[in-house]
Amino acid sequence: MAKLISTTAMTVDGLADVTDWYVADGEHSRASFELLQGAEAMLMGRPTYEGLAAYWSPLEDEWATLLNAMPKYVASRTASAPLDWNATLLDGDAKDAVRNLKPALERDLVLIGCGELARELLSAGLIDEIRFGVHPALGGPGTRPFDSKARLELLETVAYDSGVTLLRYRPLIEL
């Protein structure tokens, strides 16, 4: 059965809107690549899917080769099948679809994004691990990851040469 791992990048002050603060190169990038390389598929909501598909699909570097070929599952109330970019639209309620998808996969399912879908899956107890890549910057006002309350158990911290710190947590309970 797949483990659902949520991963998101953010600033030290918790801004998740990726802009010029994002550090692209360094050991943390290799670790993220290896996480996705070992996963069976990615999961995302429609806005994340549309943004990533538009960015990655025309590219041909190492990251694009990995991401473009990887199976993707998209939760959306407004999109309709078929989807491009090797993506499958999840039918019905996202929580039910993910609950059924996890046992059907052998390797990890990586949730990209930290908005509405992540909040729903967290509140349903479906996220097994949350990874924050904390970038060495202050971002100011904007979108915060999850916008939820939950108690987390720290699994690991890793400080990379780039100044990015990986924080790995296991969700315990929603507050």
XYZ file of C-alpha atoms in Angstrom:
175
model
C 0.000 0.000 0.000
C 1.265 3.469 -0.904
C 2.182 6.030 1.691
C 0.769 9.501 0.901
C 3.539 12.082 1.300
C 2.664 15.765 1.093
C 5.549 17.989 0.057
C 5.695 21.748 -0.239
C 8.262 24.529 -0.389
C 7.901 27.591 1.812
C 9.817 30.507 3.281
C 10.949 30.720 6.905
C 7.851 32.820 7.675
C 5.568 30.261 6.037
C 4.827 31.738 2.603
C 3.981 28.978 0.105
C 3.457 31.153 -2.991
C 6.592 30.267 -4.955
C 8.306 33.375 -6.322
C 11.896 34.626 -6.476
C 12.652 33.283 -2.975
C 12.734 29.674 -4.221
C 16.243 28.153 -4.169
C 16.372 25.822 -7.174
C 19.834 24.296 -6.906
C 21.515 22.315 -4.148
C 21.392 19.022 -2.281
C 17.734 19.615 -1.402
C 16.896 19.531 -5.102
C 18.560 16.126 -5.476
C 16.648 14.831 -2.419
C 13.355 16.029 -3.936
C 14.253 14.393 -7.227
C 14.979 11.113 -5.453
C 11.660 11.292 -3.567
C 9.770 11.615 -6.848
C 11.959 9.052 -8.596
C 11.024 6.489 -5.938
C 7.321 7.336 -6.020
C 4.752 5.600 -8.148
C 2.654 8.679 -8.894
C 1.900 12.297 -8.023
C -1.375 13.661 -6.664
C -2.532 17.248 -7.013
C -5.504 19.551 -7.233
C -6.540 21.204 -10.487
C -4.733 24.561 -9.981
C -1.430 22.838 -9.200
C -1.909 20.417 -12.091
C -2.576 23.242 -14.564
C 0.426 25.276 -13.394
C 2.872 22.385 -13.377
C 1.655 20.946 -16.696
C 2.055 24.307 -18.416
C 5.559 24.742 -17.003
C 7.033 21.226 -17.301
C 5.425 19.656 -20.372
C 7.445 21.618 -22.975
C 10.786 21.128 -21.160
C 13.312 18.351 -21.797
C 15.785 18.379 -18.888
C 16.289 15.687 -16.222
C 13.434 16.988 -14.053
C 11.048 17.322 -16.995
C 11.844 13.791 -18.167
C 10.940 12.456 -14.716
C 7.848 14.604 -14.176
C 6.420 14.347 -17.685
C 6.535 10.535 -17.647
C 5.259 10.081 -14.088
C 1.588 9.113 -13.652
C -0.468 11.874 -12.061
C -3.842 11.868 -10.314
C -5.839 15.083 -10.259
C -8.673 15.908 -7.874
C -11.067 18.492 -9.266
C -14.722 19.449 -9.114
C -14.476 21.438 -12.348
C -12.047 19.655 -14.707
C -13.241 17.011 -17.124
C -11.495 13.962 -18.540
C -9.414 13.242 -20.453
C -6.490 15.190 -19.032
C -3.122 15.753 -20.682
C 0.340 15.338 -19.136
C -0.072 11.654 -18.239
C -2.826 12.567 -15.758
C -5.973 10.809 -14.610
C -8.937 12.683 -13.183
C -10.119 11.194 -9.893
C -13.823 10.400 -9.918
C -16.153 11.611 -7.180
C -15.115 12.729 -3.728
C -11.336 13.266 -3.476
C -11.100 11.694 -0.015
C -12.870 8.527 -1.184
C -10.788 8.387 -4.366
C -7.498 8.679 -2.441
C -8.710 6.179 0.159
C -9.208 3.704 -2.718
C -6.047 4.705 -4.612
C -3.517 4.184 -1.785
C -4.017 0.383 -1.515
C -3.868 0.056 -5.311
C -0.330 1.496 -5.454
C 2.829 -0.282 -4.328
C 5.111 2.748 -3.989
C 4.593 6.223 -2.520
C 2.044 8.724 -3.765
C 3.418 12.287 -3.567
C 0.956 15.116 -2.991
C 2.168 18.342 -4.586
C 0.588 21.522 -3.257
C -0.783 22.529 0.126
C -4.186 24.031 -0.579
C -7.754 22.764 -0.489
C -6.964 19.170 -1.467
C -4.198 18.884 1.147
C -6.507 20.308 3.838
C -9.250 17.802 2.959
C -6.861 14.839 2.952
C -5.226 15.950 6.216
C -8.582 16.286 7.979
C -9.573 12.807 6.715
C -6.372 11.276 8.135
C -5.116 10.237 4.700
C -1.738 12.002 4.708
C 0.983 9.769 6.145
C 3.826 12.289 6.053
C 4.242 16.033 5.531
C 7.517 17.422 4.173
C 8.303 21.119 4.268
C 11.281 22.433 2.329
C 11.969 25.660 4.244
C 13.879 28.090 2.036
C 16.208 30.743 3.509
C 14.022 33.775 2.857
C 11.197 35.828 4.291
C 8.276 36.021 1.896
C 5.858 38.423 3.537
C 2.087 38.136 3.147
C 0.522 35.399 1.045
C -0.707 31.827 1.096
C 0.270 29.633 4.036
C 0.598 25.834 3.734
C -2.524 23.861 4.633
C -4.259 26.731 6.466
C -5.217 24.038 9.004
C -4.527 23.121 12.600
C -2.927 19.754 13.382
C -0.528 18.221 15.859
C 2.590 16.821 14.136
C 5.333 14.450 15.209
C 8.816 15.419 13.980
C 10.443 12.566 12.043
C 13.586 14.237 10.712
C 15.328 17.516 9.988
C 17.970 17.915 7.320
C 19.940 21.116 6.694
C 21.229 21.316 3.115
C 24.193 23.217 1.681
C 21.773 25.585 -0.090
C 20.352 26.853 3.206
C 17.110 24.933 2.620
C 15.979 22.832 5.584
C 13.795 19.745 5.182
C 11.295 19.168 7.979
C 9.572 15.771 7.912
C 6.484 15.243 10.075
C 3.833 12.612 10.705
C 0.352 14.068 11.238
C -1.118 12.977 14.573
C -4.451 14.728 15.099
C -6.297 17.703 13.729
C -6.802 20.440 16.336
